mmCIF file of C-alpha atoms and ligand atoms in Angstrom:
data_model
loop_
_atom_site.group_PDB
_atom_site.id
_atom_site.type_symbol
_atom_site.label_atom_id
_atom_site.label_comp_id
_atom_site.label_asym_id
_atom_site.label_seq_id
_atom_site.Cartn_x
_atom_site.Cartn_y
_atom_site.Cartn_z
ATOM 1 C CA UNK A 166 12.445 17.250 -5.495
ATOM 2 C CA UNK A 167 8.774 15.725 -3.789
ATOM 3 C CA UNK A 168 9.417 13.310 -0.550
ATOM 4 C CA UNK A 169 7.593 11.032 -3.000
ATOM 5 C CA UNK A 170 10.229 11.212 -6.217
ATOM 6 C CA UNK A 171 12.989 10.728 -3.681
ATOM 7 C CA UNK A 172 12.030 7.670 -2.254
ATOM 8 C CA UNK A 173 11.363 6.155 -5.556
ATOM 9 C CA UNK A 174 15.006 7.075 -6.445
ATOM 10 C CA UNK A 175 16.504 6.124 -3.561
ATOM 11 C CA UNK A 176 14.377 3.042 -3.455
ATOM 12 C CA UNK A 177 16.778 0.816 -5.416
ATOM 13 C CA UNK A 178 19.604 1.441 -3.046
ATOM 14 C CA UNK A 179 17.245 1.242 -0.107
ATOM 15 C CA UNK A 180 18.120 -2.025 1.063
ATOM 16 C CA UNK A 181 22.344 -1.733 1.422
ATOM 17 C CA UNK A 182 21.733 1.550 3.228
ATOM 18 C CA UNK A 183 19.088 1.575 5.634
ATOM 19 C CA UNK A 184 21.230 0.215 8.274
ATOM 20 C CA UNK A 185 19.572 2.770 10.881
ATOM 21 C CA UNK A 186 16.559 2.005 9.477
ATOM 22 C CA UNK A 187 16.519 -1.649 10.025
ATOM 23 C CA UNK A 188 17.611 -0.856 13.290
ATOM 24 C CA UNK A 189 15.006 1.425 14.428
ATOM 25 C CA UNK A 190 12.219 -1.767 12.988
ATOM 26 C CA UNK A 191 13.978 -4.398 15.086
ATOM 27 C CA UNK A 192 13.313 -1.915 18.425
ATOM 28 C CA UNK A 193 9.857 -1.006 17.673
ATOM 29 C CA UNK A 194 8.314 -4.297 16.720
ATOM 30 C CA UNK A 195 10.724 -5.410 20.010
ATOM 31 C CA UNK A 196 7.877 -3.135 21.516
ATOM 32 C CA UNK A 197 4.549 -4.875 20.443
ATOM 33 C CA UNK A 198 2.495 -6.787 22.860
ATOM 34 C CA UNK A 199 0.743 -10.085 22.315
ATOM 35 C CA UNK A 200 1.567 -10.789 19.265
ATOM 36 C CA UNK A 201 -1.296 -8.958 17.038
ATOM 37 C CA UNK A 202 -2.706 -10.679 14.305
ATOM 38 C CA UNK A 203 -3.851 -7.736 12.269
ATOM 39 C CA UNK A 204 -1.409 -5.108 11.404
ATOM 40 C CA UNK A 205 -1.526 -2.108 9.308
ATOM 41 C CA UNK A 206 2.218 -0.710 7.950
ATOM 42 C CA UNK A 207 2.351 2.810 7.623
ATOM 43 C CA UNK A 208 5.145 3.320 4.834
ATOM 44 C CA UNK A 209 6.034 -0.014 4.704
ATOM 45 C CA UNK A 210 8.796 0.508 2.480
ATOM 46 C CA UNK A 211 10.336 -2.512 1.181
ATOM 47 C CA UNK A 212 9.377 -4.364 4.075
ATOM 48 C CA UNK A 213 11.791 -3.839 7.156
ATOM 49 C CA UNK A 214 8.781 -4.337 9.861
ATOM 50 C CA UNK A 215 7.235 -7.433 7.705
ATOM 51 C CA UNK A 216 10.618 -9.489 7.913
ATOM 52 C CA UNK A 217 11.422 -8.016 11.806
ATOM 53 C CA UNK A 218 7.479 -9.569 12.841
ATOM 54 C CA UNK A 219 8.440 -13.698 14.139
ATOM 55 C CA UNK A 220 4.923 -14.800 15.056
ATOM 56 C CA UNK A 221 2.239 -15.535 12.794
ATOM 57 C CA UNK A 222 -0.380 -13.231 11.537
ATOM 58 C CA UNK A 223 -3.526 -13.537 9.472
ATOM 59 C CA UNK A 224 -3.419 -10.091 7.325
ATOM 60 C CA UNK A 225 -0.259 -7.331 7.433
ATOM 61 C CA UNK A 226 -1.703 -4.391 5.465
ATOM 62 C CA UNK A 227 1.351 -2.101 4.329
ATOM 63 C CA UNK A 228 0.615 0.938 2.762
ATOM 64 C CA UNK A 229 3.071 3.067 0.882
ATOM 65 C CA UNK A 230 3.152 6.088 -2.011
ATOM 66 C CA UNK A 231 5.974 4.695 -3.447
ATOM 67 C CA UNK A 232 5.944 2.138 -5.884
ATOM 68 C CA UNK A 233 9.166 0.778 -6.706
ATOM 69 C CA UNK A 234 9.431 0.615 -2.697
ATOM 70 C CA UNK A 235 6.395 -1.929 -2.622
ATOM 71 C CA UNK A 236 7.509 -3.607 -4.891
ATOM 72 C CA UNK A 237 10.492 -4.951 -3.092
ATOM 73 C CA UNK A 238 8.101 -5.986 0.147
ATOM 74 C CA UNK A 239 7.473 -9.699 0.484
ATOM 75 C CA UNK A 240 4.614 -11.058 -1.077
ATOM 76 C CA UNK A 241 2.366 -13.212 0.441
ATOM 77 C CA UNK A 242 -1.059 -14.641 0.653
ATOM 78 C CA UNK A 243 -1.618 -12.702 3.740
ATOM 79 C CA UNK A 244 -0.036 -9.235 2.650
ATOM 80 C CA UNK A 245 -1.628 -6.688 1.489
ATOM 81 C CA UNK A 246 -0.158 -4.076 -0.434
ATOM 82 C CA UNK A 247 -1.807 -0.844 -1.277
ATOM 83 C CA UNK A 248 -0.668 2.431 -2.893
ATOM 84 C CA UNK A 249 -1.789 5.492 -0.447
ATOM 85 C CA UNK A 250 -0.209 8.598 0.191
ATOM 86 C CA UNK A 251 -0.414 8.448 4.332
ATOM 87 C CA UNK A 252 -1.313 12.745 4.222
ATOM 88 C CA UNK A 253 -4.486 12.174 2.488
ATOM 89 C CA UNK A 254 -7.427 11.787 5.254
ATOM 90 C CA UNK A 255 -9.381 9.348 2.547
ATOM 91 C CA UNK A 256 -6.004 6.984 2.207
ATOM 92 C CA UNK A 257 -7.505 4.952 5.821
ATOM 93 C CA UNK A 258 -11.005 5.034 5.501
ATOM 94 C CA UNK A 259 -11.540 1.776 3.682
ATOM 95 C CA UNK A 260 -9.520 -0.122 5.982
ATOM 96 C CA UNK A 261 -11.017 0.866 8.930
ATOM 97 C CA UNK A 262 -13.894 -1.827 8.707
ATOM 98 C CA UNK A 263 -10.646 -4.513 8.746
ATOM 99 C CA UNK A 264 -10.451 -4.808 12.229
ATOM 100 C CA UNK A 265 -6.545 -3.572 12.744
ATOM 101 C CA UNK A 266 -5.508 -4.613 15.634
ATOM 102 C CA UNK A 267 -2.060 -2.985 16.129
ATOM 103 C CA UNK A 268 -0.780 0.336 13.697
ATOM 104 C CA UNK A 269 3.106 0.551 13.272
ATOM 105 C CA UNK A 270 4.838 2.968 11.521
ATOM 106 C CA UNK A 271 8.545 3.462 11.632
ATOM 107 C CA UNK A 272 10.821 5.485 9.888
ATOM 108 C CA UNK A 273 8.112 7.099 7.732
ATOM 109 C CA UNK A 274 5.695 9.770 9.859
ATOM 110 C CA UNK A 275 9.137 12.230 9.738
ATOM 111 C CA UNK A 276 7.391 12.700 6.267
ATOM 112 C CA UNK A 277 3.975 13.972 7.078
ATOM 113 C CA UNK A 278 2.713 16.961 6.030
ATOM 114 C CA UNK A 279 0.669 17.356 9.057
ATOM 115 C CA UNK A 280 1.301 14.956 12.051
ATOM 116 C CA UNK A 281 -1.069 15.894 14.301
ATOM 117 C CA UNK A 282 -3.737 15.173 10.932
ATOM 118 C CA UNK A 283 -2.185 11.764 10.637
ATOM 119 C CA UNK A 284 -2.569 11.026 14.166
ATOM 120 C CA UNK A 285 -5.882 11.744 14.472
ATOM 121 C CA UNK A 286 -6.490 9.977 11.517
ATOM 122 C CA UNK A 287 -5.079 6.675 12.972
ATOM 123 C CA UNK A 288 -6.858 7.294 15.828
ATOM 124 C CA UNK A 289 -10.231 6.230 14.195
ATOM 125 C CA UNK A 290 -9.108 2.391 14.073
ATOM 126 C CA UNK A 291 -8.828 2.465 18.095
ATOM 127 C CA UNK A 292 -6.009 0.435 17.539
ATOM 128 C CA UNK A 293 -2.950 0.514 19.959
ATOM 129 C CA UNK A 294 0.028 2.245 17.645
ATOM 130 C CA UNK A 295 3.910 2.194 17.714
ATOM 131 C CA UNK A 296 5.763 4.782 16.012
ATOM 132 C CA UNK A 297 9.175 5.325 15.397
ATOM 133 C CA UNK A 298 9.653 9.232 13.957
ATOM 134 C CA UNK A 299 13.098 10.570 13.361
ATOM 135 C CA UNK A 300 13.449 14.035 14.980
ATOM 136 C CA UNK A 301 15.362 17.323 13.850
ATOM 137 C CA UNK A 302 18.427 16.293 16.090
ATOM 138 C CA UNK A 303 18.894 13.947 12.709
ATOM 139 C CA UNK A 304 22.252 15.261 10.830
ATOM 140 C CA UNK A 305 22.502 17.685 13.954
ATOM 141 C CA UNK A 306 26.260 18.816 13.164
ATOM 142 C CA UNK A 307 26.019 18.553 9.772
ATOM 143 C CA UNK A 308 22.954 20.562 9.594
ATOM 144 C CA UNK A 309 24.846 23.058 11.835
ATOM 145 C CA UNK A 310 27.855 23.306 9.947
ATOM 146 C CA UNK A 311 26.107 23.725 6.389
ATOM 147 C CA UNK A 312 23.784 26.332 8.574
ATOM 148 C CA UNK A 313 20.714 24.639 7.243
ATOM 149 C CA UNK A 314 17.630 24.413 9.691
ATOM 150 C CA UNK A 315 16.330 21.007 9.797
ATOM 151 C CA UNK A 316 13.039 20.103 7.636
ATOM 152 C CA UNK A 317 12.074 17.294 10.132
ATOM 153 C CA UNK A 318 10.179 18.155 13.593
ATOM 154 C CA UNK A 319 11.752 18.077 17.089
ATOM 155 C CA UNK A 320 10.889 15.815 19.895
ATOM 156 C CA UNK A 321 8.615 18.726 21.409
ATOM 157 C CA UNK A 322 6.671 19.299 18.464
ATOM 158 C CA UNK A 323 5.967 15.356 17.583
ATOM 159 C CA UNK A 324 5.161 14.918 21.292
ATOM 160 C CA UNK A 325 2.485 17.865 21.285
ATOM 161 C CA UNK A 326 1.054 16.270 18.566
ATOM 162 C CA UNK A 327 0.896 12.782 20.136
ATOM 163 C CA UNK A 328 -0.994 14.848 23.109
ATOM 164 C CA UNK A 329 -4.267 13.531 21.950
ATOM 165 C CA UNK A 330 -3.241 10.350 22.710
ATOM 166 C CA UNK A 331 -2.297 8.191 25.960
ATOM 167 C CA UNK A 332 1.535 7.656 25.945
ATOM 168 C CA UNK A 333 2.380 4.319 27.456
ATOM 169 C CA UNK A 334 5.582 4.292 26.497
ATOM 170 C CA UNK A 335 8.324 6.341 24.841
ATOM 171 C CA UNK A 336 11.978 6.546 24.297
ATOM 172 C CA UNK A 337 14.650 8.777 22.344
ATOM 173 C CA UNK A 338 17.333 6.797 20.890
ATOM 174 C CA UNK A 339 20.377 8.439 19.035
ATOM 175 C CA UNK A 340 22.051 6.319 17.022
ATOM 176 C CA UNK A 341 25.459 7.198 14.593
ATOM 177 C CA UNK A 342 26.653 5.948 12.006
ATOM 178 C CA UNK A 343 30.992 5.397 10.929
ATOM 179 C CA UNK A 344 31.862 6.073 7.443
ATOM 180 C CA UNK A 345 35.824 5.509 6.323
ATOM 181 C CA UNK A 346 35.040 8.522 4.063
ATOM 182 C CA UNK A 347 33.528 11.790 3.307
ATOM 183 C CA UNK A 348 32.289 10.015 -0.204
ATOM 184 C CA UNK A 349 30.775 7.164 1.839
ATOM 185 C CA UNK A 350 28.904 9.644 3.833
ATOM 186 C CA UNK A 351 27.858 11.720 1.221
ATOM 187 C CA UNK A 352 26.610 8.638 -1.107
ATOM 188 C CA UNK A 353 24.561 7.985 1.829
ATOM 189 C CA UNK A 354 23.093 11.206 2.657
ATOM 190 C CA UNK A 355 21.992 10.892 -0.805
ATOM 191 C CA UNK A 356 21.340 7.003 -1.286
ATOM 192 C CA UNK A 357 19.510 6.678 2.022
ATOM 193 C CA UNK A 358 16.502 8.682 1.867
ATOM 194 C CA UNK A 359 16.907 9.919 4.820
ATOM 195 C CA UNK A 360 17.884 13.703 4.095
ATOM 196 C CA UNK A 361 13.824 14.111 2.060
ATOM 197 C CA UNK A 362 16.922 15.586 -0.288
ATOM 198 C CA UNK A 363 15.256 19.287 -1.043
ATOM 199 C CA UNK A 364 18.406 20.187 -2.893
ATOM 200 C CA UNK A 365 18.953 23.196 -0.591
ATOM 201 C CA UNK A 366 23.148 23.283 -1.030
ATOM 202 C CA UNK A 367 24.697 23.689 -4.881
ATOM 203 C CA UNK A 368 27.160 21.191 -5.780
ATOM 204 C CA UNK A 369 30.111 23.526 -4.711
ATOM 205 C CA UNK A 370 28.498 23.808 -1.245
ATOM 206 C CA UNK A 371 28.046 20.053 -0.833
ATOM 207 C CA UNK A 372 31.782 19.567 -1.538
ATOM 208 C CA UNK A 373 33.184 22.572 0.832
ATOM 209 C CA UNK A 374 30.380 20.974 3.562
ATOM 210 C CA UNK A 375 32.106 17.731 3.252
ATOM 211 C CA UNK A 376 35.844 19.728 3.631
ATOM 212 C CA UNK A 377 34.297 21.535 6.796
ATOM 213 C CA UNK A 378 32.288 18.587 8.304
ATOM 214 C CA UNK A 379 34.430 17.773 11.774
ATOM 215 C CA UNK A 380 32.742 14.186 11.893
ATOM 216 C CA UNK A 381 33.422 10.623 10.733
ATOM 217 C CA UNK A 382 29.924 10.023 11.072
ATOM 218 C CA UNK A 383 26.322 11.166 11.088
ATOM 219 C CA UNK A 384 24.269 11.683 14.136
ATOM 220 C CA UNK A 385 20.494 10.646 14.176
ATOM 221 C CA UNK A 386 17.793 10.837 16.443
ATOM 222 C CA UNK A 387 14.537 8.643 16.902
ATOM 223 C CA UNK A 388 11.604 9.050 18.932
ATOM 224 C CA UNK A 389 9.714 6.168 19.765
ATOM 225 C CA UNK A 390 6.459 5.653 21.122
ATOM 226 C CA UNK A 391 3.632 3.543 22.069
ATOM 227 C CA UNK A 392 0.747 5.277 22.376
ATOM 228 C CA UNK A 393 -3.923 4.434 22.566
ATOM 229 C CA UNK A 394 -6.953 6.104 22.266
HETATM 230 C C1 LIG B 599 12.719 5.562 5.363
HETATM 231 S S1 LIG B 599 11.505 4.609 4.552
HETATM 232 C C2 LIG B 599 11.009 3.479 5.848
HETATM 233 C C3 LIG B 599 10.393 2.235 5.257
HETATM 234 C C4 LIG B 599 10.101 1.150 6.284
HETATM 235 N N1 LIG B 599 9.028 1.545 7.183
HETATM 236 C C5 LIG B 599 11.353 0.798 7.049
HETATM 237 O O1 LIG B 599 11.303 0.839 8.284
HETATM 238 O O2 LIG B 599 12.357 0.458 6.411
HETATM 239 C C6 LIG B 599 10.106 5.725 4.532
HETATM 240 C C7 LIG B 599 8.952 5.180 3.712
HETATM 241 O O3 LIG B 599 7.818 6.039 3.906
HETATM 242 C C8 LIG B 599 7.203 6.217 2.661
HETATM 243 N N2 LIG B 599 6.450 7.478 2.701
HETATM 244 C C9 LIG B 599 6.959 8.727 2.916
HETATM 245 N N3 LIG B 599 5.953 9.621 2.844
HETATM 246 C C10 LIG B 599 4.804 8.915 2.597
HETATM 247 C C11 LIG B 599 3.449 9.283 2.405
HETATM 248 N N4 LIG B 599 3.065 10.561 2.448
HETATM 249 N N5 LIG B 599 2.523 8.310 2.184
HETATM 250 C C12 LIG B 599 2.905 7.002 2.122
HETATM 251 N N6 LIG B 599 4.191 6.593 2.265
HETATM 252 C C13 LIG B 599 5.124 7.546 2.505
HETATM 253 C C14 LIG B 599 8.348 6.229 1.649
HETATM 254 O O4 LIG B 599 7.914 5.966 0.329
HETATM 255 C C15 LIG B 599 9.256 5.139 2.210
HETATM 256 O O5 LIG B 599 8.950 3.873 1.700
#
């Protein structure tokens, strides 16, 4: 299944189970300085950084590929909503006369095809940037015990890409997260949109991973950064 179909499925359930997710926007908008007054939302979802952002601005641009996900954003007269897919080098170009003053992205750029592409892509708006970009340490155990090699990047590899840029600030953050079941967890692994769920296990091997898993929860890992041209 495309990134793209799974976060339209997932995108009903979005809101009851992107705990980590809201999480990880509270931190990184924590992060912006003086209050910018022209953002641009890199897979803005359903709106996690919009509702986190407690000062006034005059124009929050969010793009996203995924319908039904922008369609649960807040709508206002000073929102923006627009229908790009974030891998295609054309999906910025009209925006970059807009005078952006500050480029978030969080919980999305996990997703790109090619980072480093992206990057330099964002670059153009000499904007300062925050990202928040979960990292292959994500599911670590369970990845381990289903011997499945993660699809996201590590650390190293998102930090070589962020080379071209000047990092004034970063941070990894793991978080976890307590389920009273293996059903709970699995709903969520499923539900969350987290997983980019490639259907790489059967059924039979998803329930006998769920026997074997040793944890209560799931493990994640999130780089963030703050990072100019
Ligand atoms: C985990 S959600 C995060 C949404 C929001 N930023 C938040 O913090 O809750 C990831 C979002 O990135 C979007 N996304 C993933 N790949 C994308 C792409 N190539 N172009 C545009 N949006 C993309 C998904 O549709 C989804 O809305």
């Amino acid at each position: 299944m495309k990134v793209q179909q799974e976060f339209s499925k997932s995108a009903k359930y979005y809101d009851s189970y992107n705990t980590i997710q809201e999480q990880v926007a509270k931190k990184l908008v924590s992060w912006i300085d003086n209050k910018p007054k022209n953002i641009l939302d890199i897979g803005c979802g359903s709106g996690t950084i919009y509702k986190n952002i407690d000062w006034q601005v005059d124009r929050f641009t969010g793009i996203d590929f995924s319908y039904l996900m922008l369609k649960r954003h807040p709508r206002f007269n000073n929102v923006a909503l627009l229908y790009r897919d974030f891998n295609d080098s054309d999906a910025f170009k009209q925006l970059l006369p807009m005078g952006i003053d500050c480029i978030i992205a969080s919980s999305s750029l996990q997703w790109a095809k090619n980072l480093r592409e992206v990057f330099s892509n964002l670059a153009l708006f000499n904007a300062p940037m925050y990202f928040a970009i979960f990292t292959s340490n994500t599911f670590d155990t369970l990845n381990k015990t289903a011997n499945i090699t993660s699809i996201l990047s590590s650390k190293q590899q998102i930090l070589r890409c962020a080379n071209q840029f000047s990092v004034l600030k970063q941070q990894t953050q793991r978080y976890i997260l307590h389920f009273d079941s293996k059903r709970k967890m699995l709903n969520y692994i499923k539900k969350s949109g987290v997983s980019g769920n490639r259907n790489i296990l059967t059924f039979k091997q998803i329930k006998k991973l769920m026997l074997t898993y040793p944890l209560d929860y799931l493990e994640f890992e999130v780089i963030f950064l703050h990072v100019v041209t």
